[in-house]
Tab-separated table of C-alpha atoms in Angstrom:
chain	number	residue	atom	x	y	z
A	1	MET	CA	99.794	117.995	90.320
A	2	ALA	CA	103.554	118.005	91.177
A	3	ASN	CA	104.660	120.034	94.203
A	4	ASP	CA	106.909	122.235	92.450
A	5	LEU	CA	107.754	124.472	95.409
A	6	ASP	CA	109.039	121.294	97.646
A	7	PHE	CA	112.884	120.444	97.386
A	8	ALA	CA	114.896	117.569	98.905
A	9	VAL	CA	118.329	116.165	99.790
A	10	VAL	CA	118.808	112.506	99.994
A	11	ILE	CA	122.134	111.196	101.189
A	12	GLY	CA	123.345	107.548	101.016
A	13	VAL	CA	127.103	106.555	102.457
A	14	GLU	CA	127.944	103.095	102.192
A	15	TYR	CA	131.777	104.021	101.497
A	16	TYR	CA	133.696	105.100	103.965
A	17	GLN	CA	137.763	106.022	104.292
A	18	GLN	CA	138.006	104.577	107.717
A	19	ASN	CA	134.459	103.477	108.721
A	20	THR	CA	133.105	99.568	108.565
A	21	PRO	CA	131.078	99.779	105.215
A	22	LEU	CA	127.718	99.512	105.241
A	23	GLY	CA	124.833	97.653	103.012
A	24	GLY	CA	121.860	99.392	103.286
A	25	PRO	CA	122.216	103.150	102.879
A	26	HIS	CA	121.794	102.923	98.895
A	27	SER	CA	118.684	101.070	98.673
A	28	ASP	CA	117.300	102.707	101.647
A	29	THR	CA	117.930	106.473	100.231
A	30	GLU	CA	116.367	104.992	96.695
A	31	LYS	CA	113.370	103.725	99.049
A	32	PHE	CA	112.972	107.519	100.436
A	33	MET	CA	113.572	108.716	96.770
A	34	ASP	CA	110.740	107.011	94.945
A	35	TRP	CA	108.580	108.244	98.063
A	36	LEU	CA	109.437	111.800	97.154
A	37	LEU	CA	108.631	111.651	93.622
A	38	ASP	CA	105.452	109.368	93.960
A	39	PRO	CA	102.103	111.238	93.239
A	40	ASN	CA	100.506	109.821	96.550
A	41	GLY	CA	103.785	110.309	98.504
A	42	GLY	CA	105.694	113.526	98.549
A	43	GLY	CA	104.491	114.171	95.194
A	44	LEU	CA	107.946	116.201	94.146
A	45	PRO	CA	108.175	117.160	90.162
A	46	ARG	CA	110.103	114.566	88.114
A	47	ASP	CA	112.573	115.163	85.510
A	48	ALA	CA	111.629	115.477	81.829
A	49	THR	CA	113.963	112.979	80.416
A	50	ASP	CA	114.848	110.826	83.774
A	51	PRO	CA	111.374	109.967	85.860
A	52	LYS	CA	113.812	108.598	88.754
A	53	SER	CA	115.211	111.821	89.364
A	54	SER	CA	113.974	115.575	89.791
A	55	PRO	CA	115.300	118.817	89.564
A	56	ASN	CA	114.059	119.694	93.023
A	57	VAL	CA	116.236	116.754	94.607
A	58	LEU	CA	119.606	116.307	95.312
A	59	LYS	CA	120.858	112.833	95.956
A	60	LEU	CA	124.508	111.888	97.046
A	61	LEU	CA	125.198	108.220	96.781
A	62	SER	CA	128.691	107.121	97.686
A	63	THR	CA	130.177	104.829	95.290
A	64	PRO	CA	134.051	102.886	95.285
A	65	THR	CA	134.498	105.677	92.497
A	66	TYR	CA	132.623	108.450	93.773
A	67	THR	CA	133.270	110.390	97.137
A	68	PRO	CA	130.375	112.795	98.118
A	69	ARG	CA	132.058	115.855	99.785
A	70	LYS	CA	129.852	118.090	102.014
A	71	ASP	CA	130.679	121.310	99.172
A	72	ASP	CA	128.538	119.115	96.875
A	73	LEU	CA	125.576	119.676	99.322
A	74	ASP	CA	126.477	123.375	100.742
A	75	LEU	CA	126.756	124.777	96.970
A	76	TRP	CA	123.545	123.190	95.732
A	77	LEU	CA	121.421	124.098	98.607
A	78	ASP	CA	122.711	127.817	98.308
A	79	GLU	CA	122.334	127.824	94.371
A	80	LYS	CA	118.608	126.425	94.735
A	81	MET	CA	117.537	129.044	97.938
A	82	ASN	CA	119.101	131.806	95.912
A	83	GLY	CA	116.995	130.890	93.015
A	84	ILE	CA	114.013	130.767	94.977
A	85	ILE	CA	114.448	134.190	96.577
A	86	LYS	CA	114.842	135.432	93.010
A	87	ASP	CA	112.198	133.930	91.732
A	88	ASN	CA	110.263	135.715	94.725
A	89	GLN	CA	107.925	132.466	95.249
A	90	GLY	CA	108.910	131.189	98.300
A	91	ALA	CA	108.881	127.670	98.884
A	92	ARG	CA	106.649	124.814	101.129
A	93	ARG	CA	108.679	121.933	102.248
A	94	PHE	CA	112.181	121.279	102.459
A	95	TYR	CA	113.090	117.070	103.127
A	96	PHE	CA	116.525	115.956	103.980
A	97	TYR	CA	117.235	112.281	104.499
A	98	PHE	CA	120.559	110.663	105.699
A	99	SER	CA	121.417	107.114	105.469
A	100	GLY	CA	124.948	106.293	106.763
A	101	HIS	CA	127.371	106.163	109.629
A	102	GLY	CA	126.576	108.608	112.616
A	103	ILE	CA	127.976	110.098	116.070
A	104	GLY	CA	125.870	111.810	118.703
A	105	VAL	CA	126.914	114.824	120.176
A	106	THR	CA	124.059	116.130	122.212
A	107	GLN	CA	120.539	114.847	122.617
A	108	LYS	CA	119.469	117.328	119.596
A	109	ASN	CA	122.482	116.998	117.373
A	110	SER	CA	124.132	114.138	115.640
A	111	ALA	CA	127.070	114.287	113.413
A	112	LEU	CA	126.312	112.532	109.822
A	113	LEU	CA	129.525	111.220	108.861
A	114	PHE	CA	130.402	111.541	105.094
A	115	PRO	CA	133.135	109.424	103.705
A	116	LEU	CA	136.139	111.290	103.998
A	117	TRP	CA	135.540	111.600	107.785
A	118	THR	CA	138.352	109.440	109.861
A	119	ARG	CA	139.548	109.710	113.409
A	120	THR	CA	141.868	112.563	112.541
A	121	ASN	CA	139.954	114.169	110.060
A	122	ARG	CA	136.987	113.573	112.829
A	123	ASN	CA	134.789	116.784	111.907
A	124	TYR	CA	134.091	116.009	108.441
A	125	ALA	CA	130.565	115.440	109.142
A	126	LEU	CA	127.217	117.474	108.917
A	127	SER	CA	125.806	118.916	112.224
A	128	SER	CA	121.983	118.120	112.061
A	129	GLU	CA	121.333	120.773	114.530
A	130	LYS	CA	123.475	123.382	112.746
A	131	TYR	CA	122.131	122.505	109.594
A	132	LEU	CA	118.820	122.824	110.474
A	133	ASP	CA	119.380	125.946	112.552
A	134	GLU	CA	120.694	127.782	109.698
A	135	LEU	CA	117.472	126.721	107.482
A	136	LEU	CA	115.169	127.775	109.973
A	137	LYS	CA	117.064	131.602	109.879
A	138	LYS	CA	117.113	131.555	106.052
A	139	GLY	CA	112.978	131.114	106.756
A	140	ILE	CA	112.749	130.141	102.781
A	141	PHE	CA	110.728	127.064	103.942
A	142	LYS	CA	107.444	127.027	105.741
A	143	GLU	CA	108.381	123.216	106.883
A	144	ILE	CA	111.320	121.212	107.172
A	145	TYR	CA	111.962	117.664	107.650
A	146	PHE	CA	115.031	115.833	108.762
A	147	PHE	CA	115.113	111.877	108.619
A	148	MET	CA	118.392	110.336	109.733
A	149	ASP	CA	118.706	106.691	109.711
A	150	CYS	CA	122.010	106.307	112.059
A	151	CYS	CA	124.012	105.619	114.910
A	152	ARG	CA	124.299	108.137	117.890
A	153	ASN	CA	127.028	106.679	119.760
A	154	ARG	CA	129.339	109.057	121.294
A	155	ILE	CA	133.104	109.819	120.290
A	156	ALA	CA	134.973	112.540	122.116
A	157	GLY	CA	135.761	115.446	119.918
A	158	VAL	CA	133.426	114.743	117.419
A	159	GLU	CA	130.864	117.650	116.343
A	160	GLY	CA	130.212	118.312	113.109
A	161	LEU	CA	130.230	121.214	110.594
A	162	ALA	CA	127.504	123.958	109.888
A	163	PRO	CA	126.707	124.441	106.612
A	164	THR	CA	129.103	127.234	104.602
A	165	TRP	CA	126.216	129.492	103.750
A	166	SER	CA	124.546	131.592	106.671
A	167	SER	CA	121.963	134.691	107.309
A	168	PRO	CA	123.011	137.563	109.761
A	169	LEU	CA	119.592	137.420	111.187
A	170	PRO	CA	116.807	135.123	111.537
A	171	ALA	CA	114.043	135.729	108.686
A	172	SER	CA	110.718	136.967	109.765
A	173	GLY	CA	107.856	134.144	109.562
A	174	ALA	CA	106.780	130.701	111.125
A	175	VAL	CA	109.016	128.131	110.109
A	176	ASP	CA	108.156	124.573	111.611
A	177	TYR	CA	110.168	121.457	111.634
A	178	LEU	CA	110.465	117.819	112.304
A	179	LEU	CA	113.828	116.586	113.463
A	180	TYR	CA	113.487	112.699	113.225
A	181	TYR	CA	116.014	110.088	114.530
A	182	ALA	CA	116.182	106.712	113.885
A	183	THR	CA	117.728	105.925	117.509
A	184	GLU	CA	117.746	107.595	120.892
A	185	PHE	CA	120.886	109.648	122.198
A	186	ASP	CA	124.154	107.364	122.892
A	187	THR	CA	122.281	104.083	121.217
A	188	ALA	CA	122.984	102.387	117.715
A	189	ALA	CA	120.557	101.998	114.848
A	190	PHE	CA	120.732	98.574	112.730
A	191	GLU	CA	120.444	97.547	109.540
A	192	LYS	CA	119.218	93.830	109.060
A	193	PRO	CA	118.102	91.544	106.138
A	194	VAL	CA	114.230	92.693	105.879
A	195	ILE	CA	111.706	90.533	104.432
A	196	GLY	CA	108.924	92.648	103.068
A	197	GLN	CA	105.702	92.701	101.183
A	198	GLU	CA	106.613	94.557	98.078
A	199	GLU	CA	108.456	92.577	95.074
A	200	GLY	CA	111.901	92.734	95.116
A	201	LEU	CA	112.614	93.284	98.888
A	202	ASN	CA	112.703	89.523	99.536
A	203	ASN	CA	116.237	89.547	98.452
A	204	GLY	CA	117.739	89.178	102.246
A	205	LEU	CA	119.977	92.379	101.968
A	206	PRO	CA	120.606	94.946	104.463
A	207	ARG	CA	117.966	97.820	105.123
A	208	GLY	CA	117.704	100.506	107.996
A	209	LEU	CA	115.523	99.234	110.383
A	210	PHE	CA	114.080	102.704	110.954
A	211	THR	CA	113.721	103.424	106.969
A	212	GLU	CA	111.321	100.067	106.537
A	213	VAL	CA	109.194	101.347	109.158
A	214	LEU	CA	109.137	105.028	108.171
A	215	ILE	CA	108.482	104.215	104.490
A	216	ASN	CA	105.915	101.701	105.355
A	217	GLY	CA	104.326	104.404	107.509
A	218	LEU	CA	104.483	107.459	104.849
A	219	ARG	CA	102.992	104.582	102.378
A	220	GLY	CA	99.833	105.031	104.352
A	221	ALA	CA	100.690	101.922	107.327
A	222	ALA	CA	100.605	105.063	109.608
A	223	ALA	CA	97.437	106.775	108.007
A	224	GLY	CA	94.420	106.902	110.673
A	225	ARG	CA	90.957	105.761	110.705
A	226	ASN	CA	89.942	108.529	108.274
A	227	GLY	CA	92.669	107.741	105.769
A	228	LYS	CA	94.336	110.750	106.623
A	229	LEU	CA	98.384	110.776	107.814
A	230	SER	CA	99.294	113.284	110.189
A	231	ILE	CA	102.418	113.894	111.831
A	232	GLY	CA	101.389	112.529	114.991
A	233	ASN	CA	99.965	109.545	112.875
A	234	LEU	CA	103.688	108.802	111.643
A	235	LEU	CA	105.419	109.528	114.946
A	236	SER	CA	103.122	107.003	116.787
A	237	TYR	CA	103.307	104.121	113.887
A	238	VAL	CA	106.777	104.427	113.939
A	239	LYS	CA	107.404	104.413	117.485
A	240	LEU	CA	105.205	101.092	117.682
A	241	LYS	CA	106.328	99.506	114.755
A	242	LEU	CA	110.303	100.135	114.830
A	243	PRO	CA	110.689	98.153	118.433
A	244	GLU	CA	108.824	95.313	117.375
A	245	LEU	CA	111.084	95.053	114.042
A	246	ALA	CA	114.455	95.391	115.712
A	247	SER	CA	113.036	92.846	118.797
A	248	ALA	CA	112.476	90.856	115.994
A	249	HIS	CA	116.121	90.674	115.244
A	250	ASN	CA	117.154	90.497	119.278
A	251	GLU	CA	117.904	94.426	119.241
A	252	THR	CA	116.525	97.450	121.056
A	253	GLN	CA	116.144	100.396	118.699
A	254	ILE	CA	113.621	103.333	120.164
A	255	PRO	CA	113.128	106.424	117.420
A	256	LYS	CA	113.470	110.136	118.989
A	257	ALA	CA	111.689	112.977	117.293
A	258	MET	CA	111.562	116.421	118.167
A	259	LEU	CA	109.350	118.774	116.369
A	260	SER	CA	107.551	122.132	116.218
A	261	LEU	CA	104.863	120.917	113.559
A	262	ASP	CA	101.393	120.566	114.907
A	263	PRO	CA	100.695	116.775	115.273
A	264	ASP	CA	97.949	117.192	113.135
A	265	HIS	CA	99.337	118.415	110.548
A	266	GLU	CA	99.034	115.971	107.046
A	267	ILE	CA	102.293	114.946	105.831
A	268	CYS	CA	100.306	112.948	102.900
A	269	GLY	CA	97.811	111.087	101.700
A	270	PRO	CA	94.808	110.569	101.758
A	271	PHE	CA	95.000	106.991	101.735
A	272	GLN	CA	91.785	104.297	101.838
A	273	LYS	CA	89.810	104.117	105.074
A	274	LYS	CA	89.474	100.455	105.037
A	275	ILE	CA	91.522	97.718	104.163
A	276	ALA	CA	90.389	94.289	102.856
A	277	VAL	CA	92.258	91.348	105.060
A	278	THR	CA	92.123	87.751	105.278
A	279	ILE	CA	92.098	86.146	108.888
A	280	THR	CA	93.217	82.536	108.753
A	281	PHE	CA	92.542	79.638	111.628
A	282	LYS	CA	94.966	77.316	112.171
A	283	VAL	CA	92.206	75.293	113.894
A	284	PRO	CA	88.561	76.080	112.565
A	285	GLY	CA	85.819	75.785	114.848
A	286	GLY	CA	84.781	77.546	117.500
A	287	LYS	CA	83.645	80.908	118.314
A	288	VAL	CA	86.563	84.049	117.670
A	289	ILE	CA	86.022	87.411	118.872
A	290	LEU	CA	87.189	90.454	117.000
A	291	GLU	CA	87.814	93.537	119.522
A	292	ASP	CA	88.992	97.416	118.103
A	293	ALA	CA	91.606	99.300	119.966
A	294	ASP	CA	88.300	100.465	122.286
A	295	LEU	CA	87.628	96.860	122.891
A	296	GLU	CA	84.578	97.016	120.880
A	297	VAL	CA	83.429	93.834	119.273
A	298	VAL	CA	83.836	94.352	115.595
A	299	LEU	CA	82.744	90.739	114.948
A	300	GLU	CA	81.939	87.196	116.760
A	301	GLU	CA	81.514	84.488	114.676
A	302	ASP	CA	82.072	80.751	114.278
A	303	THR	CA	85.251	80.170	112.272
A	304	ALA	CA	84.265	76.645	110.754
A	305	VAL	CA	84.709	78.002	107.313
A	306	GLY	CA	88.731	78.505	108.177
A	307	PHE	CA	88.952	82.285	107.389
A	308	TRP	CA	87.629	85.362	107.239
A	309	ASN	CA	87.567	87.825	104.697
A	310	LEU	CA	86.892	91.377	105.675
A	311	ASN	CA	87.368	94.973	105.099
A	312	LEU	CA	88.640	96.490	108.419
A	313	SER	CA	89.364	100.575	109.314
A	314	ARG	CA	92.983	100.793	109.605
A	315	GLY	CA	94.390	100.412	113.278
A	316	GLN	CA	94.865	98.014	115.867
A	317	TYR	CA	92.528	94.756	116.696
A	318	PHE	CA	92.409	92.099	119.151
A	319	LEU	CA	91.535	88.260	118.367
A	320	ARG	CA	90.475	85.866	120.779
A	321	ALA	CA	88.501	82.697	121.662
A	322	GLU	CA	85.523	82.976	123.365
A	323	GLY	CA	85.844	82.801	127.068
A	324	GLN	CA	89.359	83.632	126.608
A	325	GLN	CA	91.014	86.851	127.590
A	326	GLU	CA	94.351	85.993	126.058
A	327	GLY	CA	94.803	86.037	122.716
A	328	MET	CA	96.430	87.762	119.259
A	329	LYS	CA	97.070	91.542	118.389
A	330	ILE	CA	96.722	92.473	114.736
A	331	PHE	CA	97.499	95.935	113.058
A	332	VAL	CA	95.644	96.477	109.901
A	333	ASP	CA	97.693	98.795	107.767
A	334	GLY	CA	97.619	98.165	104.435
A	335	ILE	CA	101.172	96.343	104.326
A	336	THR	CA	100.252	93.151	105.820
A	337	ASN	CA	96.713	91.853	104.604
A	338	GLN	CA	97.052	88.084	105.679
A	339	TYR	CA	96.807	87.072	109.368
A	340	VAL	CA	97.207	83.496	110.911
A	341	TYR	CA	95.207	83.005	113.959
A	342	GLY	CA	95.809	80.004	116.654
């Protein structure tokens, strides 16, 4: 059943008047959109005539012939929120996803640059903090999720703008949020050619490293051993995997999250508790030990056959030859199902 009381804004900006064009935001935005509409993901309702869109989602992509403007966002959100109030339904979740150029303002705030941003028009950007604060004051959504794949380096005099709509007083009732940045304050976020497991990803096109890891996590890679995907599971997974992926490209990138949501709160799922994996041994023969994250022995067996086919619970494991302390870590997440030892 579709989550009819969930709403989202997804924004991908590749073309700017003055900034260097980017290569990843459009494909990254489409991947997040796919997750939003996936019944096993966000589960938002699909449009009756276009299954790749939703009446509950505003998607803004810059192109050589189209420049999304701040008013496009503000007017759509205002209309949707007024409709929710009029219907007296209330709403459950609001997702905000942005991929493009960004500028760090404070530890909590970033300016998310729209195409019309220039060095002289330096506030033509969304203030992540001001938009979040106004949505919290509205009190229409019970949960608010901000995912921002952009740099957070500083430029003097840039602050970003608040939405045109506002509330005179904060609404009563609890509203919880996750404010999730691709990188720490005053550091860069990167897009690189990323080779993935899904068909169509092996094209060498740039993708935001944060989005790559985030989407994998949301599609089940971050689920715990019980198959449930909580906020805490997701944050831990991205914090582990994003630096690893960045390091593979000779970069440093550490995500930054601020939240009031309970870390045990489930975001989607449940997913399969066990994953079928194959471990292949480069040099068959000899005993190898497989241990879980608690260093409990899961399997201790000869490798003469050359491979193991196993059903393993999600999480981290350690492979080592008998009598050796050093070995190889593997992370069972459903994204990678083939491992090579030796």
